[in-house]
Amino acid sequence: MHRYWKRFVVRQTGLHPEEHCLDLCCGTGDIAREVLRQYPASKVTGLDFSQKMLNIAKSKSSNNSGIQYLLGNAMEIPFPDTNFDAVTIGYGLRNVPNLNGCLQEILRVLKPGGILVSLDVGKVRLPVIKELNNFYFFRIVPLIGNLLMPGQDMFQYLPNSSLEYPNQESLKRLMFEAGFQQVEIHDFVFGASTVHVACKPTIN
Ligand SMILES: C[S@@+](CC[C@H](N)C(=O)[O-])C[C@H]1O[C@@H](n2cnc3c(N)ncnc32)[C@H](O)[C@@H]1O
């Protein structure tokens, strides 16, 4: 399902030809490649602080794909102010050490009127579905993960890190507080997965 959500993320950017998108915490480049698939005339930069992830991303893109992959920290984005028309970030904000600091960095590198689209886990609101989702997320996911890749703790990290992460409305508020406007929430599967779309104001 994450592939469908990533396609949705990229559609929200509404990029025009020649516009530049930064895919922050790009990992193995799913979203960066999808940007070029939907907007072949755009420019895409994928940034991640893991060289191993970037190596896989590069191996998945042809040499002339046009995607620039860069090693760098989302807390100190190595680009000047007002450089990008859009920033996408999939399952990244949950992992940064300082959420507000990262939002400020994204705001800094966006052009006025630029758009941020973030995909991450959300919180289910309906009580019964919430219990089912918690059971799936905290019990079944680590179990399946351990069967597929024994000894890896990443399937435990995913639900645990979601506990610390703000719910949809709190994240929306943090985005407003950081200086974004027109923040929208798009929930999937009862809110278990969520996309935030936020704009940098055109007038400072
Ligand atoms: C769960 S993966 C998501 C990858 C990709 N965005 C996707 O949706 O498939 C999170 C990625 O964020 C990267 N990451 C975490 N914190 C980061 C930071 N402060 N700066 C840059 N990359 C970071 C990790 O190296 C990892 O590749």
PDB file of C-alpha atoms and ligand atoms in Angstrom:
ATOM      1  CA  MET A   1       0.000   0.000   0.000  1.00  0.00           C
ATOM      2  CA  HIS A   2       2.928   2.352   0.597  1.00  0.00           C
ATOM      3  CA  ARG A   3       3.419   2.526  -3.169  1.00  0.00           C
ATOM      4  CA  TYR A   4      -0.073   3.924  -3.625  1.00  0.00           C
ATOM      5  CA  TRP A   5       0.515   6.451  -0.829  1.00  0.00           C
ATOM      6  CA  LYS A   6       3.825   7.514  -2.367  1.00  0.00           C
ATOM      7  CA  ARG A   7       2.132   8.099  -5.731  1.00  0.00           C
ATOM      8  CA  PHE A   8      -0.411  10.222  -3.856  1.00  0.00           C
ATOM      9  CA  VAL A   9       2.400  12.198  -2.168  1.00  0.00           C
ATOM     10  CA  VAL A  10       4.003  13.005  -5.489  1.00  0.00           C
ATOM     11  CA  ARG A  11       0.684  14.067  -7.067  1.00  0.00           C
ATOM     12  CA  GLN A  12       0.290  16.668  -4.285  1.00  0.00           C
ATOM     13  CA  THR A  13       3.460  18.493  -5.356  1.00  0.00           C
ATOM     14  CA  GLY A  14       1.853  19.645  -8.647  1.00  0.00           C
ATOM     15  CA  LEU A  15       5.307  20.302 -10.064  1.00  0.00           C
ATOM     16  CA  HIS A  16       5.695  22.260 -13.301  1.00  0.00           C
ATOM     17  CA  PRO A  17       8.396  21.603 -15.910  1.00  0.00           C
ATOM     18  CA  GLU A  18      11.885  22.583 -14.707  1.00  0.00           C
ATOM     19  CA  GLU A  19      10.715  22.867 -11.099  1.00  0.00           C
ATOM     20  CA  HIS A  20      12.974  21.324  -8.474  1.00  0.00           C
ATOM     21  CA  CYS A  21      11.855  18.805  -5.861  1.00  0.00           C
ATOM     22  CA  LEU A  22      13.921  17.727  -2.857  1.00  0.00           C
ATOM     23  CA  ASP A  23      13.104  14.234  -1.590  1.00  0.00           C
ATOM     24  CA  LEU A  24      14.344  14.385   1.986  1.00  0.00           C
ATOM     25  CA  CYS A  25      15.295  11.150   3.798  1.00  0.00           C
ATOM     26  CA  CYS A  26      14.972   9.584   0.354  1.00  0.00           C
ATOM     27  CA  GLY A  27      16.168   6.116   1.431  1.00  0.00           C
ATOM     28  CA  THR A  28      16.256   3.849  -1.611  1.00  0.00           C
ATOM     29  CA  GLY A  29      14.617   6.506  -3.776  1.00  0.00           C
ATOM     30  CA  ASP A  30      10.998   5.322  -4.210  1.00  0.00           C
ATOM     31  CA  ILE A  31       9.576   8.844  -4.040  1.00  0.00           C
ATOM     32  CA  ALA A  32      12.384  10.475  -6.035  1.00  0.00           C
ATOM     33  CA  ARG A  33      11.810   8.016  -8.908  1.00  0.00           C
ATOM     34  CA  GLU A  34       8.045   8.531  -8.694  1.00  0.00           C
ATOM     35  CA  VAL A  35       8.539  12.304  -9.000  1.00  0.00           C
ATOM     36  CA  LEU A  36      10.324  11.818 -12.314  1.00  0.00           C
ATOM     37  CA  ARG A  37       7.726   9.292 -13.469  1.00  0.00           C
ATOM     38  CA  GLN A  38       4.868  11.740 -12.851  1.00  0.00           C
ATOM     39  CA  TYR A  39       6.785  14.900 -13.804  1.00  0.00           C
ATOM     40  CA  PRO A  40       9.462  13.880 -16.345  1.00  0.00           C
ATOM     41  CA  ALA A  41      10.473  17.516 -16.959  1.00  0.00           C
ATOM     42  CA  SER A  42      11.154  18.277 -13.295  1.00  0.00           C
ATOM     43  CA  LYS A  43      14.460  18.170 -11.418  1.00  0.00           C
ATOM     44  CA  VAL A  44      14.833  15.845  -8.428  1.00  0.00           C
ATOM     45  CA  THR A  45      17.379  15.669  -5.638  1.00  0.00           C
ATOM     46  CA  GLY A  46      17.307  12.831  -3.118  1.00  0.00           C
ATOM     47  CA  LEU A  47      19.037  13.467   0.208  1.00  0.00           C
ATOM     48  CA  ASP A  48      19.777  10.897   2.895  1.00  0.00           C
ATOM     49  CA  PHE A  49      22.428  10.517   5.576  1.00  0.00           C
ATOM     50  CA  SER A  50      22.911   6.813   4.859  1.00  0.00           C
ATOM     51  CA  GLN A  51      25.395   6.091   2.089  1.00  0.00           C
ATOM     52  CA  LYS A  52      24.152   2.495   1.964  1.00  0.00           C
ATOM     53  CA  MET A  53      20.593   3.617   1.239  1.00  0.00           C
ATOM     54  CA  LEU A  54      21.870   6.023  -1.408  1.00  0.00           C
ATOM     55  CA  ASN A  55      23.894   3.248  -3.052  1.00  0.00           C
ATOM     56  CA  ILE A  56      20.732   1.159  -3.397  1.00  0.00           C
ATOM     57  CA  ALA A  57      18.824   4.201  -4.671  1.00  0.00           C
ATOM     58  CA  LYS A  58      21.486   4.787  -7.317  1.00  0.00           C
ATOM     59  CA  SER A  59      21.438   1.138  -8.343  1.00  0.00           C
ATOM     60  CA  LYS A  60      17.672   1.391  -8.890  1.00  0.00           C
ATOM     61  CA  SER A  61      17.917   4.465 -11.135  1.00  0.00           C
ATOM     62  CA  SER A  62      19.545   4.458 -14.539  1.00  0.00           C
ATOM     63  CA  ASN A  63      22.678   6.608 -14.818  1.00  0.00           C
ATOM     64  CA  ASN A  64      20.877   9.175 -16.937  1.00  0.00           C
ATOM     65  CA  SER A  65      17.721   9.221 -14.783  1.00  0.00           C
ATOM     66  CA  GLY A  66      18.404  12.839 -13.879  1.00  0.00           C
ATOM     67  CA  ILE A  67      18.032  12.214 -10.146  1.00  0.00           C
ATOM     68  CA  GLN A  68      20.833  13.705  -8.090  1.00  0.00           C
ATOM     69  CA  TYR A  69      21.499  11.699  -4.930  1.00  0.00           C
ATOM     70  CA  LEU A  70      23.324  13.465  -2.114  1.00  0.00           C
ATOM     71  CA  LEU A  71      24.634  12.426   1.262  1.00  0.00           C
ATOM     72  CA  GLY A  72      23.388  14.905   3.856  1.00  0.00           C
ATOM     73  CA  ASN A  73      21.521  15.594   7.044  1.00  0.00           C
ATOM     74  CA  ALA A  74      17.871  16.677   7.028  1.00  0.00           C
ATOM     75  CA  MET A  75      18.684  18.834  10.065  1.00  0.00           C
ATOM     76  CA  GLU A  76      21.201  20.855   8.059  1.00  0.00           C
ATOM     77  CA  ILE A  77      20.074  20.678   4.452  1.00  0.00           C
ATOM     78  CA  PRO A  78      23.118  21.506   2.314  1.00  0.00           C
ATOM     79  CA  PHE A  79      21.316  23.978   0.036  1.00  0.00           C
ATOM     80  CA  PRO A  80      20.818  27.744   0.105  1.00  0.00           C
ATOM     81  CA  ASP A  81      17.549  29.404   1.151  1.00  0.00           C
ATOM     82  CA  THR A  82      14.550  29.327  -1.236  1.00  0.00           C
ATOM     83  CA  ASN A  83      16.058  26.683  -3.499  1.00  0.00           C
ATOM     84  CA  PHE A  84      13.205  24.171  -4.015  1.00  0.00           C
ATOM     85  CA  ASP A  85       9.653  24.272  -5.364  1.00  0.00           C
ATOM     86  CA  ALA A  86       8.650  21.187  -3.369  1.00  0.00           C
ATOM     87  CA  VAL A  87       9.996  18.999  -0.581  1.00  0.00           C
ATOM     88  CA  THR A  88       8.737  15.449  -0.169  1.00  0.00           C
ATOM     89  CA  ILE A  89       9.577  13.328   2.858  1.00  0.00           C
ATOM     90  CA  GLY A  90       8.397   9.742   3.348  1.00  0.00           C
ATOM     91  CA  TYR A  91       8.737   8.166   6.799  1.00  0.00           C
ATOM     92  CA  GLY A  92      11.409  10.735   7.603  1.00  0.00           C
ATOM     93  CA  LEU A  93       9.983  13.319  10.030  1.00  0.00           C
ATOM     94  CA  ARG A  94       9.374  10.510  12.557  1.00  0.00           C
ATOM     95  CA  ASN A  95      13.097   9.792  12.606  1.00  0.00           C
ATOM     96  CA  VAL A  96      14.711  13.216  12.912  1.00  0.00           C
ATOM     97  CA  PRO A  97      16.065  14.245  16.343  1.00  0.00           C
ATOM     98  CA  ASN A  98      14.281  17.618  16.379  1.00  0.00           C
ATOM     99  CA  LEU A  99      11.004  17.803  14.482  1.00  0.00           C
ATOM    100  CA  ASN A 100      10.590  21.567  14.741  1.00  0.00           C
ATOM    101  CA  GLY A 101      14.218  22.145  13.691  1.00  0.00           C
ATOM    102  CA  CYS A 102      13.685  19.955  10.644  1.00  0.00           C
ATOM    103  CA  LEU A 103      10.454  21.772   9.700  1.00  0.00           C
ATOM    104  CA  GLN A 104      12.357  25.074   9.950  1.00  0.00           C
ATOM    105  CA  GLU A 105      15.059  23.712   7.667  1.00  0.00           C
ATOM    106  CA  ILE A 106      12.460  22.584   5.117  1.00  0.00           C
ATOM    107  CA  LEU A 107      10.806  25.997   5.276  1.00  0.00           C
ATOM    108  CA  ARG A 108      14.174  27.655   4.732  1.00  0.00           C
ATOM    109  CA  VAL A 109      15.012  25.746   1.554  1.00  0.00           C
ATOM    110  CA  LEU A 110      11.513  26.061   0.046  1.00  0.00           C
ATOM    111  CA  LYS A 111      10.713  28.939  -2.284  1.00  0.00           C
ATOM    112  CA  PRO A 112       7.820  31.196  -1.209  1.00  0.00           C
ATOM    113  CA  GLY A 113       4.664  29.334  -2.259  1.00  0.00           C
ATOM    114  CA  GLY A 114       6.603  26.052  -2.242  1.00  0.00           C
ATOM    115  CA  ILE A 115       4.996  22.901  -0.937  1.00  0.00           C
ATOM    116  CA  LEU A 116       5.932  20.296   1.667  1.00  0.00           C
ATOM    117  CA  VAL A 117       4.387  16.816   1.449  1.00  0.00           C
ATOM    118  CA  SER A 118       5.083  14.381   4.275  1.00  0.00           C
ATOM    119  CA  LEU A 119       3.984  10.745   4.459  1.00  0.00           C
ATOM    120  CA  ASP A 120       4.180   8.868   7.735  1.00  0.00           C
ATOM    121  CA  VAL A 121       2.293   6.714  10.184  1.00  0.00           C
ATOM    122  CA  GLY A 122      -0.733   8.351  11.784  1.00  0.00           C
ATOM    123  CA  LYS A 123      -2.983   7.642  14.736  1.00  0.00           C
ATOM    124  CA  VAL A 124      -6.281   5.820  14.231  1.00  0.00           C
ATOM    125  CA  ARG A 125      -9.152   7.665  15.922  1.00  0.00           C
ATOM    126  CA  LEU A 126     -11.994   5.090  15.887  1.00  0.00           C
ATOM    127  CA  PRO A 127     -11.617   3.111  19.169  1.00  0.00           C
ATOM    128  CA  VAL A 128     -12.244  -0.450  17.849  1.00  0.00           C
ATOM    129  CA  ILE A 129     -10.179   0.047  14.703  1.00  0.00           C
ATOM    130  CA  LYS A 130      -7.470   1.638  16.868  1.00  0.00           C
ATOM    131  CA  GLU A 131      -7.224  -1.538  18.985  1.00  0.00           C
ATOM    132  CA  LEU A 132      -7.095  -3.725  15.860  1.00  0.00           C
ATOM    133  CA  ASN A 133      -4.466  -1.489  14.309  1.00  0.00           C
ATOM    134  CA  ASN A 134      -2.360  -1.508  17.492  1.00  0.00           C
ATOM    135  CA  PHE A 135      -2.548  -5.301  17.610  1.00  0.00           C
ATOM    136  CA  TYR A 136      -1.454  -5.524  13.969  1.00  0.00           C
ATOM    137  CA  PHE A 137       1.255  -2.872  14.272  1.00  0.00           C
ATOM    138  CA  PHE A 138       2.745  -3.900  17.638  1.00  0.00           C
ATOM    139  CA  ARG A 139       2.280  -7.695  17.447  1.00  0.00           C
ATOM    140  CA  ILE A 140       1.807  -8.929  13.900  1.00  0.00           C
ATOM    141  CA  VAL A 141       4.241  -6.623  12.081  1.00  0.00           C
ATOM    142  CA  PRO A 142       7.230  -7.490  14.377  1.00  0.00           C
ATOM    143  CA  LEU A 143       6.271 -11.183  14.148  1.00  0.00           C
ATOM    144  CA  ILE A 144       6.178 -11.258  10.353  1.00  0.00           C
ATOM    145  CA  GLY A 145       9.305  -9.093  10.233  1.00  0.00           C
ATOM    146  CA  ASN A 146      11.160 -11.505  12.499  1.00  0.00           C
ATOM    147  CA  LEU A 147      10.109 -14.463  10.340  1.00  0.00           C
ATOM    148  CA  LEU A 148      11.245 -12.743   7.149  1.00  0.00           C
ATOM    149  CA  MET A 149      14.428 -11.221   8.584  1.00  0.00           C
ATOM    150  CA  PRO A 150      15.333 -12.901  11.883  1.00  0.00           C
ATOM    151  CA  GLY A 151      17.290 -10.836  14.387  1.00  0.00           C
ATOM    152  CA  GLN A 152      16.379  -7.447  12.886  1.00  0.00           C
ATOM    153  CA  ASP A 153      14.858  -4.989  15.333  1.00  0.00           C
ATOM    154  CA  MET A 154      13.584  -2.583  12.689  1.00  0.00           C
ATOM    155  CA  PHE A 155      10.060  -4.048  12.720  1.00  0.00           C
ATOM    156  CA  GLN A 156       9.939  -3.261  16.442  1.00  0.00           C
ATOM    157  CA  TYR A 157      11.412   0.193  15.876  1.00  0.00           C
ATOM    158  CA  LEU A 158       8.624   1.146  13.476  1.00  0.00           C
ATOM    159  CA  PRO A 159       5.733   0.855  15.964  1.00  0.00           C
ATOM    160  CA  ASN A 160       7.835   2.083  18.899  1.00  0.00           C
ATOM    161  CA  SER A 161       8.929   5.246  17.100  1.00  0.00           C
ATOM    162  CA  SER A 162       5.297   5.950  16.217  1.00  0.00           C
ATOM    163  CA  LEU A 163       4.494   6.253  19.936  1.00  0.00           C
ATOM    164  CA  GLU A 164       6.688   9.341  20.241  1.00  0.00           C
ATOM    165  CA  TYR A 165       5.486  10.852  16.979  1.00  0.00           C
ATOM    166  CA  PRO A 166       2.697  13.465  17.151  1.00  0.00           C
ATOM    167  CA  ASN A 167      -0.776  12.586  15.915  1.00  0.00           C
ATOM    168  CA  GLN A 168      -2.129  14.153  12.728  1.00  0.00           C
ATOM    169  CA  GLU A 169      -3.624  17.249  14.372  1.00  0.00           C
ATOM    170  CA  SER A 170      -0.555  17.882  16.553  1.00  0.00           C
ATOM    171  CA  LEU A 171       1.741  17.626  13.554  1.00  0.00           C
ATOM    172  CA  LYS A 172      -0.513  20.025  11.661  1.00  0.00           C
ATOM    173  CA  ARG A 173      -0.236  22.468  14.580  1.00  0.00           C
ATOM    174  CA  LEU A 174       3.563  22.091  14.642  1.00  0.00           C
ATOM    175  CA  MET A 175       3.654  22.873  10.929  1.00  0.00           C
ATOM    176  CA  PHE A 176       1.609  26.040  11.456  1.00  0.00           C
ATOM    177  CA  GLU A 177       3.849  27.020  14.381  1.00  0.00           C
ATOM    178  CA  ALA A 178       6.931  26.512  12.214  1.00  0.00           C
ATOM    179  CA  GLY A 179       5.499  29.007   9.707  1.00  0.00           C
ATOM    180  CA  PHE A 180       3.674  26.883   7.123  1.00  0.00           C
ATOM    181  CA  GLN A 181       0.123  27.688   6.054  1.00  0.00           C
ATOM    182  CA  GLN A 182      -2.784  25.867   4.386  1.00  0.00           C
ATOM    183  CA  VAL A 183      -1.840  22.633   6.128  1.00  0.00           C
ATOM    184  CA  GLU A 184      -4.030  19.716   4.990  1.00  0.00           C
ATOM    185  CA  ILE A 185      -4.266  16.190   6.372  1.00  0.00           C
ATOM    186  CA  HIS A 186      -5.091  13.225   4.118  1.00  0.00           C
ATOM    187  CA  ASP A 187      -5.736  10.051   6.082  1.00  0.00           C
ATOM    188  CA  PHE A 188      -5.572   6.496   4.746  1.00  0.00           C
ATOM    189  CA  VAL A 189      -6.766   3.276   6.406  1.00  0.00           C
ATOM    190  CA  PHE A 190      -8.642   5.075   9.177  1.00  0.00           C
ATOM    191  CA  GLY A 191      -5.640   7.323   9.832  1.00  0.00           C
ATOM    192  CA  ALA A 192      -3.051   4.566  10.266  1.00  0.00           C
ATOM    193  CA  SER A 193      -1.217   6.220   7.388  1.00  0.00           C
ATOM    194  CA  THR A 194      -1.281   9.952   6.856  1.00  0.00           C
ATOM    195  CA  VAL A 195      -0.088  12.621   4.456  1.00  0.00           C
ATOM    196  CA  HIS A 196       0.398  16.267   5.422  1.00  0.00           C
ATOM    197  CA  VAL A 197       0.508  18.898   2.693  1.00  0.00           C
ATOM    198  CA  ALA A 198       1.727  22.346   3.757  1.00  0.00           C
ATOM    199  CA  CYS A 199       2.614  25.572   1.934  1.00  0.00           C
ATOM    200  CA  LYS A 200       5.318  28.109   2.585  1.00  0.00           C
ATOM    201  CA  PRO A 201       3.677  31.553   2.619  1.00  0.00           C
ATOM    202  CA  THR A 202       4.261  33.676  -0.466  1.00  0.00           C
ATOM    203  CA  ILE A 203       4.706  36.921   1.540  1.00  0.00           C
ATOM    204  CA  ASN A 204       7.038  36.973   4.548  1.00  0.00           C
TER     205      ASN A 204
HETATM  206  C1  LIG B   1      12.092   4.618   6.729  1.00  0.00           C
HETATM  207  S1  LIG B   1      13.298   5.222   5.610  1.00  0.00           S
HETATM  208  C2  LIG B   1      12.246   5.937   4.370  1.00  0.00           C
HETATM  209  C3  LIG B   1      12.889   5.996   3.014  1.00  0.00           C
HETATM  210  C4  LIG B   1      12.039   6.602   1.894  1.00  0.00           C
HETATM  211  N1  LIG B   1      11.710   7.987   2.146  1.00  0.00           N
HETATM  212  C5  LIG B   1      10.794   5.804   1.661  1.00  0.00           C
HETATM  213  O1  LIG B   1       9.707   6.300   1.989  1.00  0.00           O
HETATM  214  O2  LIG B   1      10.895   4.690   1.142  1.00  0.00           O
HETATM  215  C6  LIG B   1      13.931   6.627   6.482  1.00  0.00           C
HETATM  216  C7  LIG B   1      15.183   7.198   5.847  1.00  0.00           C
HETATM  217  O3  LIG B   1      15.484   8.422   6.498  1.00  0.00           O
HETATM  218  C8  LIG B   1      16.881   8.542   6.584  1.00  0.00           C
HETATM  219  N2  LIG B   1      17.158   9.528   7.642  1.00  0.00           N
HETATM  220  C9  LIG B   1      16.776   9.472   8.947  1.00  0.00           C
HETATM  221  N3  LIG B   1      17.176  10.577   9.593  1.00  0.00           N
HETATM  222  C10 LIG B   1      17.814  11.355   8.682  1.00  0.00           C
HETATM  223  C11 LIG B   1      18.440  12.618   8.750  1.00  0.00           C
HETATM  224  N4  LIG B   1      18.514  13.325   9.886  1.00  0.00           N
HETATM  225  N5  LIG B   1      18.982  13.126   7.614  1.00  0.00           N
HETATM  226  C12 LIG B   1      18.930  12.426   6.445  1.00  0.00           C
HETATM  227  N6  LIG B   1      18.354  11.215   6.324  1.00  0.00           N
HETATM  228  C13 LIG B   1      17.808  10.692   7.433  1.00  0.00           C
HETATM  229  C14 LIG B   1      17.358   7.133   6.859  1.00  0.00           C
HETATM  230  O4  LIG B   1      18.717   6.949   6.513  1.00  0.00           O
HETATM  231  C15 LIG B   1      16.409   6.314   5.972  1.00  0.00           C
HETATM  232  O5  LIG B   1      16.956   6.102   4.702  1.00  0.00           O
END
